[in-house]
CSV table of C-alpha atoms in Angstrom, one decimal:
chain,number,residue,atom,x,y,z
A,1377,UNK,CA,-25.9,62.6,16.9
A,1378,UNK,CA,-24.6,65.5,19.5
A,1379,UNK,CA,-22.6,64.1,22.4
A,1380,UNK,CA,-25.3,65.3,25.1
A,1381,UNK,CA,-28.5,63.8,22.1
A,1382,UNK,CA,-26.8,60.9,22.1
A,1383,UNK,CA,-26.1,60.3,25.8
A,1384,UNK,CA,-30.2,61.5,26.0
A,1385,UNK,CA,-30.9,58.4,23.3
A,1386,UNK,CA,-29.0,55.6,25.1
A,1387,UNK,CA,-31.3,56.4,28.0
A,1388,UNK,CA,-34.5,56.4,26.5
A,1389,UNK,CA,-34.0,53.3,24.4
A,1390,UNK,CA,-32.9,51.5,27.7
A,1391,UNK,CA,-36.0,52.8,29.4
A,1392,UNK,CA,-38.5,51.6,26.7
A,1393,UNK,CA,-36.7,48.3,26.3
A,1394,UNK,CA,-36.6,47.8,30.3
A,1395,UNK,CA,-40.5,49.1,30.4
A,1396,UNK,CA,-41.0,46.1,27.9
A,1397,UNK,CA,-39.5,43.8,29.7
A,1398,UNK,CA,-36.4,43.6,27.7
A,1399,UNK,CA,-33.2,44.4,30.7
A,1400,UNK,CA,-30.7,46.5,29.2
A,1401,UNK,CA,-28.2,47.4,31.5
A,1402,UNK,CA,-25.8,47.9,28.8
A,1403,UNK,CA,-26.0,49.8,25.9
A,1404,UNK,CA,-23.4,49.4,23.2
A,1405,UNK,CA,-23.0,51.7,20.1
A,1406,UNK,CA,-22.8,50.0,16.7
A,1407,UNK,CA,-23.8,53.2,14.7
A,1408,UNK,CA,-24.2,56.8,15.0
A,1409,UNK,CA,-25.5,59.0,12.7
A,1410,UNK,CA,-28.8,60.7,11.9
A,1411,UNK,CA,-29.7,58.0,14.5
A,1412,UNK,CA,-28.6,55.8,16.7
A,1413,UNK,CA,-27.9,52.1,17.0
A,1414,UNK,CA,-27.4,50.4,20.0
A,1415,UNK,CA,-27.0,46.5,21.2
A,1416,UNK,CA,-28.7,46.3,24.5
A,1417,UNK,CA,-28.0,43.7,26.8
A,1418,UNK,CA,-28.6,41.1,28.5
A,1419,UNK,CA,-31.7,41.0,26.5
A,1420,UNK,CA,-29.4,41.3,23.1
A,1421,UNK,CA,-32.0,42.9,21.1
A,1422,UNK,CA,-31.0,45.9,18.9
A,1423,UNK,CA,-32.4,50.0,19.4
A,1424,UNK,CA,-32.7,52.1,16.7
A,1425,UNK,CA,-33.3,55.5,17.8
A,1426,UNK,CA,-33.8,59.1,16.1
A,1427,UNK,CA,-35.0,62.6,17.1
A,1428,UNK,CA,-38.7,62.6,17.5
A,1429,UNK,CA,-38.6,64.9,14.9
A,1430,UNK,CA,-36.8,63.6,12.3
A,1431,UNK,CA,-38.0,60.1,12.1
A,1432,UNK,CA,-39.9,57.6,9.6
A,1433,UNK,CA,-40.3,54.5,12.1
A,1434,UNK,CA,-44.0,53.2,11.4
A,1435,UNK,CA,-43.0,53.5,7.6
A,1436,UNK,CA,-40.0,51.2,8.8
A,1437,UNK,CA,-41.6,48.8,10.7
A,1438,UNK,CA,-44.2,48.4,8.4
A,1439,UNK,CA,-42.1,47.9,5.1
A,1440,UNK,CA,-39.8,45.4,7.2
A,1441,UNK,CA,-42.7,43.8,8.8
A,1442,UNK,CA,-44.4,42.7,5.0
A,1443,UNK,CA,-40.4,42.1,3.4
A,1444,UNK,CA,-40.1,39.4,6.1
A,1445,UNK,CA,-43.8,37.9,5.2
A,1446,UNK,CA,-42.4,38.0,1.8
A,1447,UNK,CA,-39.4,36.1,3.0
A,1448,UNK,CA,-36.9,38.5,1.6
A,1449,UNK,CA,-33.5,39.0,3.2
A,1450,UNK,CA,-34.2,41.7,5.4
A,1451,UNK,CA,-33.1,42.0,9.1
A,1452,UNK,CA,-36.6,41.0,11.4
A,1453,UNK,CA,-38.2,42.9,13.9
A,1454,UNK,CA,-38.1,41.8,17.9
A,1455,UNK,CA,-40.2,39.1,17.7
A,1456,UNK,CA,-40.8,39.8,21.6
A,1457,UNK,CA,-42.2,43.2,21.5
A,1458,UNK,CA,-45.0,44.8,19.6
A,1459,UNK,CA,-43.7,46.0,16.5
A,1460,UNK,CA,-44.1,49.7,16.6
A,1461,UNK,CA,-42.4,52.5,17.4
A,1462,UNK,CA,-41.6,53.7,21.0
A,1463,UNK,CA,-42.2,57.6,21.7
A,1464,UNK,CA,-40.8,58.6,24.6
A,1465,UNK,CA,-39.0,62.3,25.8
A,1466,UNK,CA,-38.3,63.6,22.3
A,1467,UNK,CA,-37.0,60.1,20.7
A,1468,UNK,CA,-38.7,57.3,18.6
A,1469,UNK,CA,-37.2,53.9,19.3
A,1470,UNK,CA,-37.7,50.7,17.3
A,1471,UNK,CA,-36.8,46.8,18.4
A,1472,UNK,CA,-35.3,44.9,16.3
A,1473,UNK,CA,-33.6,41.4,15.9
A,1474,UNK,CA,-29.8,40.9,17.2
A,1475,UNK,CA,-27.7,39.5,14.7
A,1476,UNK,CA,-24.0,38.4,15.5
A,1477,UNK,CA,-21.6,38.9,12.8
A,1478,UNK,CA,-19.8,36.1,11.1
A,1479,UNK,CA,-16.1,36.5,9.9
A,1480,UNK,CA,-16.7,35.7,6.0
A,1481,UNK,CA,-17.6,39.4,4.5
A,1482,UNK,CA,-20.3,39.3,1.8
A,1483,UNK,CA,-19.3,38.3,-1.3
A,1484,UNK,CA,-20.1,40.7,-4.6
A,1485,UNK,CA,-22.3,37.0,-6.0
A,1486,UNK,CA,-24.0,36.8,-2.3
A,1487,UNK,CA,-24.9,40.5,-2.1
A,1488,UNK,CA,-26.2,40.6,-5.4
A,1489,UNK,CA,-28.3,37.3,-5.3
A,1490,UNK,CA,-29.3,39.2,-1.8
A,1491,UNK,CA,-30.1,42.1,-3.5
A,1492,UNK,CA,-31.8,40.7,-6.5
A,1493,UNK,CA,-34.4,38.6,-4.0
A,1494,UNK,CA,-35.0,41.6,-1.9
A,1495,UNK,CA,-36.0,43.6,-5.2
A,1496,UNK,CA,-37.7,40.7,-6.8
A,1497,UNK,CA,-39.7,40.9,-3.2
A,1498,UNK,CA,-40.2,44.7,-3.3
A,1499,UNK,CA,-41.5,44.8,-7.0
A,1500,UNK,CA,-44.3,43.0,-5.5
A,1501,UNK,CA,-45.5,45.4,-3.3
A,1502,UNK,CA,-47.8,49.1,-3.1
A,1503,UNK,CA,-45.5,51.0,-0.9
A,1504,UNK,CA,-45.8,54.8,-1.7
A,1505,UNK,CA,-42.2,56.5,-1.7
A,1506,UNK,CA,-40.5,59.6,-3.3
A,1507,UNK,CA,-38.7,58.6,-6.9
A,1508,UNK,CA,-35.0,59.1,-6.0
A,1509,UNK,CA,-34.9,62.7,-7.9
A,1510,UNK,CA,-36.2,64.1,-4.9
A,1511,UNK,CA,-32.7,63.6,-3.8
A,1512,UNK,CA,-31.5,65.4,-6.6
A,1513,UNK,CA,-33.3,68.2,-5.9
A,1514,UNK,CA,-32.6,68.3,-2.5
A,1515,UNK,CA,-28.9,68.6,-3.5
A,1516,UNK,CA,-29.4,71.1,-6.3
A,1517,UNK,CA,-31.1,73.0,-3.7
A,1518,UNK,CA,-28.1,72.7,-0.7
A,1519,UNK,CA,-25.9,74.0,-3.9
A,1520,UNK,CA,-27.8,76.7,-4.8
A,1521,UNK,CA,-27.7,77.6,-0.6
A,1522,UNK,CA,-24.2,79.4,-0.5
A,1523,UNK,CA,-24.8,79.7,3.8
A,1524,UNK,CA,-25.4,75.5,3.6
A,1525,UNK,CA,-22.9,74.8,1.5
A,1526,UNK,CA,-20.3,77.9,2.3
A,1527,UNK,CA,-16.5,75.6,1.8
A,1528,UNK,CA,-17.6,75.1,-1.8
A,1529,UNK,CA,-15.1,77.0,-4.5
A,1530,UNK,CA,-17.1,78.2,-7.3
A,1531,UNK,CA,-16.0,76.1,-10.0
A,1532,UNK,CA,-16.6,73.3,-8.1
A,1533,UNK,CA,-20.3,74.2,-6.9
A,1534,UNK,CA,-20.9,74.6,-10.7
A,1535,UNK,CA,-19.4,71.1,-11.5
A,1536,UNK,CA,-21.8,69.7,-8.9
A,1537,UNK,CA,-25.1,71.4,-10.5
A,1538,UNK,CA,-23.9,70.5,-14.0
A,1539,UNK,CA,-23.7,66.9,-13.1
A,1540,UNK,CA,-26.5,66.6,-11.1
A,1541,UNK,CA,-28.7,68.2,-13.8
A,1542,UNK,CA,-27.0,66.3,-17.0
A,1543,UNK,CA,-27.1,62.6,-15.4
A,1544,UNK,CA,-30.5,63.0,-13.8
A,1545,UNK,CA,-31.6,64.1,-17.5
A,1546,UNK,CA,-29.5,60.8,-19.6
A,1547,UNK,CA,-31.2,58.4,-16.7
A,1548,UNK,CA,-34.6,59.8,-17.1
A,1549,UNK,CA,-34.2,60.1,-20.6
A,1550,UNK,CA,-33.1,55.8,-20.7
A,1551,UNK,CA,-36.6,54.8,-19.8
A,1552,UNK,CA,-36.1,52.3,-17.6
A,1553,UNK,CA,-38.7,50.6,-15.8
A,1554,UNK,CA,-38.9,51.9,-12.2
A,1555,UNK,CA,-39.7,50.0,-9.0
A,1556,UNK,CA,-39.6,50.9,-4.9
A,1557,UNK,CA,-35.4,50.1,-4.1
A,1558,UNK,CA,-34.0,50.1,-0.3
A,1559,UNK,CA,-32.6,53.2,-1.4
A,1560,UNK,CA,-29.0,52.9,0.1
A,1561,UNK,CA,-27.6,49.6,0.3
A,1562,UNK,CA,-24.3,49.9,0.9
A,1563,UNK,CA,-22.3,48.0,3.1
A,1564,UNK,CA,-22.9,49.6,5.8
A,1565,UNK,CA,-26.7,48.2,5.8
A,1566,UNK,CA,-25.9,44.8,4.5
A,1567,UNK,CA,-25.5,42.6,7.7
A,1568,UNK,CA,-23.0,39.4,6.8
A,1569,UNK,CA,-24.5,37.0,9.2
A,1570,UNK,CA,-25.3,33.0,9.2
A,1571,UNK,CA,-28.8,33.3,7.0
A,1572,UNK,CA,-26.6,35.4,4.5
A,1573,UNK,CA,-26.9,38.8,3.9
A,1574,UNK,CA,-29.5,41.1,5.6
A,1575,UNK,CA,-30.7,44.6,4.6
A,1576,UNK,CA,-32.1,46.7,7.1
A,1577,UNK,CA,-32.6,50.6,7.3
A,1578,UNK,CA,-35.3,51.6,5.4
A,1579,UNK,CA,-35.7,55.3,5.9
A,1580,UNK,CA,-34.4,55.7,2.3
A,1581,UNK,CA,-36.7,53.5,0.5
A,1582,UNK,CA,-37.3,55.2,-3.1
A,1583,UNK,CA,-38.3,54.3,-6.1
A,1584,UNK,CA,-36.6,54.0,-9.7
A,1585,UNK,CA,-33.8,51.8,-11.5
A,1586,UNK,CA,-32.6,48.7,-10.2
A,1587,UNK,CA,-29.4,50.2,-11.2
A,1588,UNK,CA,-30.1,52.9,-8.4
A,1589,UNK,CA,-29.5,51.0,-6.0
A,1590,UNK,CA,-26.5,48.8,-7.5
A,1591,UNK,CA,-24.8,52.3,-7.6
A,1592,UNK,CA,-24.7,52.3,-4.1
A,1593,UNK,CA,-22.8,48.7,-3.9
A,1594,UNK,CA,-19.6,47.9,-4.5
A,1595,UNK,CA,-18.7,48.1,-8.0
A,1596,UNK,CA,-17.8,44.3,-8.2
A,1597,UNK,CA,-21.7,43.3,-7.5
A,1598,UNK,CA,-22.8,45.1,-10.6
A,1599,UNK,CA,-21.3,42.1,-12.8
A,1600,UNK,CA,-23.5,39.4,-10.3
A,1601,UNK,CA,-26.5,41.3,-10.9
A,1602,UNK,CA,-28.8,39.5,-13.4
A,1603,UNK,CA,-29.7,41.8,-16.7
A,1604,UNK,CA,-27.7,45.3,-15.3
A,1605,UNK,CA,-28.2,47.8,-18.0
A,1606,UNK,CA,-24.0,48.7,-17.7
A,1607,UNK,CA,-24.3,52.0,-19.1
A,1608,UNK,CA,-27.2,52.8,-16.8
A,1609,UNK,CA,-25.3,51.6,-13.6
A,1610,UNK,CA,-22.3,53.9,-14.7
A,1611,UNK,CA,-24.2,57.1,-14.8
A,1612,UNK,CA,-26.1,55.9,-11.4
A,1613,UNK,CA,-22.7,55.6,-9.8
A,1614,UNK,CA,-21.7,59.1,-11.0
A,1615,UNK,CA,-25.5,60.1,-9.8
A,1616,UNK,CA,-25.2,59.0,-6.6
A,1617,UNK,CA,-21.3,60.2,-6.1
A,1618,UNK,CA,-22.5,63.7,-7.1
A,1619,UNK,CA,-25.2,63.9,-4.2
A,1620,UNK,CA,-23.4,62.6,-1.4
A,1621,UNK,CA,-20.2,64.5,-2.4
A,1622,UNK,CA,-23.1,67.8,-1.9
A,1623,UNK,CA,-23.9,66.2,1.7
A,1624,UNK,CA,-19.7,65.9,2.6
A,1625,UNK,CA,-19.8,70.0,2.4
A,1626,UNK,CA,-23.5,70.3,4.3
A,1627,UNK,CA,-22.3,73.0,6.9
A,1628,UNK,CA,-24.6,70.5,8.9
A,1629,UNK,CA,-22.6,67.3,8.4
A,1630,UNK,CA,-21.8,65.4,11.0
A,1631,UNK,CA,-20.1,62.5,8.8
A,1632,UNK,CA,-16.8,61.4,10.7
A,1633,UNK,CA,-13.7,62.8,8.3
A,1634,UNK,CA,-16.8,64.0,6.0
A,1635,UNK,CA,-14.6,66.9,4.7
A,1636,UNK,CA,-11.7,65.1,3.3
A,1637,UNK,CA,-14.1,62.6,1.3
A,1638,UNK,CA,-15.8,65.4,-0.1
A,1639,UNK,CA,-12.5,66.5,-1.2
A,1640,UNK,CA,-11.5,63.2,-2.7
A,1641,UNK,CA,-15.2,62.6,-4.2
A,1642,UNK,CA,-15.1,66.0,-6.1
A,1643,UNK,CA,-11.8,64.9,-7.6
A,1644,UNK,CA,-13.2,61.8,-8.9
A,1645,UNK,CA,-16.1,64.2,-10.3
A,1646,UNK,CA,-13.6,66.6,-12.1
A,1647,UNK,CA,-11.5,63.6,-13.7
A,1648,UNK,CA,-15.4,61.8,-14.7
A,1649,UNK,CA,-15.9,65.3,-16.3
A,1650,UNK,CA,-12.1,65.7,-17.9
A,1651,UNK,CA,-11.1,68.8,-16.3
A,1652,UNK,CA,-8.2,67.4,-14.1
């Protein structure tokens, strides 16, 4: 977020949490992008807020609400507060469960055994969700923008669009069964904590390959992951790098250093495509 957004979401989500009888006299930042994630103590509960505007939280609370029932690896809810979301002077805040960090990171055979449950738990439920081309249109359209995406060189923007198109057209063309994924889980939403790993942040949910959503791990899990189509994962990967390589040059981006991994992503594009 903004400097003055943010400094507007720390005080709302101590309000609510206060108002529910959660103190938060501190607020600590653990994440900020599109939203914001705070620790608020004493009550050690965690705050997830975004823009009013620009927000999916009953979708949230309600997919992580029936993954937990399910008992997939998922990071819970408050257990102390009503699980909903929290409106309150342009923000929507959600509660959710404090979980302290152990020191062991998350090995590729635990995050894929993690990952395999949570999809083994998601196959199993009627969640409406956009397939993950929707993404690749999105992109293809932010390309085809020249004021959204102005730092592009020419070549380049056409390298983008011709992988975007060709992949998207090989993985459709593969047939493989489809199912609702997290959407992103990459480290960054994979908690390492005593009950293993955790998923949380579900504003991406989608639905397609399981190797989808492997392209999005490190590339070591892939090889944990029980009956990964390898080809399939490879083009995923080169899917996925393509659209958020588009997002790194989003006049918009507020991505810490965004620029200069959008730099090194398209050169991992032009050597995928031979042209370096």
């Amino acid at each position: 977020m903004h400097a003055s957004e943010g400094v507007r979401a720390v005080a709302v989500a101590r309000s609510v949490a206060a108002s529910l009888g959660l103190p938060a006299d501190e607020a600590a930042v653990l994440h900020d992008s599109n939203k914001l994630t705070l620790r608020l103590l004493p009550a050690d509960t965690l705050a997830r807020v975004a823009p009013a505007d620009d927000q999916v939280a009953e979708f949230e609370v309600g997919l992580a609400r029936r993954l937990t029932e399910a008992g997939c690896p998922v990071g819970a809810l408050d257990p102390r507060v009503e699980p909903r979301g929290y409106e309150r002077d342009g923000f929507v805040v959600t509660l959710w469960r404090y979980y302290a960090p152990t020191a062991d990171e998350v090995t590729p055979a635990a995050f894929a055994g993690a990952l395999a449950r949570l999809h083994a738990g998601m196959r199993a439920l009627d969640v409406p969700a956009p397939r993950y081309t929707e993404r690749v249109e999105r992109a293809l359209r932010f390309l085809a923008d020249h004021a959204r995406t102005p730092g592009l060189a020419p070549a380049d923007r056409a390298l983008l669009q011709e992988t975007l198109r060709s992949t998207a057209e090989w993985i459709a063309a593969r047939g493989a069964p489809e199912q609702l994924l997290h959407g992103e889980p990459h480290p960054g939403n994979v908690l390492a904590t005593a009950q293993g790993p955790l998923f949380i942040d579900w504003e991406t949910c989608c639905r397609g390959p399981a190797e989808f959503d492997l392209a999005h791990a490190p590339e070591a899990v892939g090889a944990h992951y029980p009956g990964v189509d390898v080809e399939l994962l490879r083009r995923c990967r080169l899917l996925v790098l393509a659209v958020i390589t588009v997002w790194r040059w989003d006049r918009e981006d507020l991505f810490p250093d965004g620029r200069r991994m959008g730099e090194e992503w398209l050169a991992r594009i032009r050597a995928a495509a031979g042209r370096e």
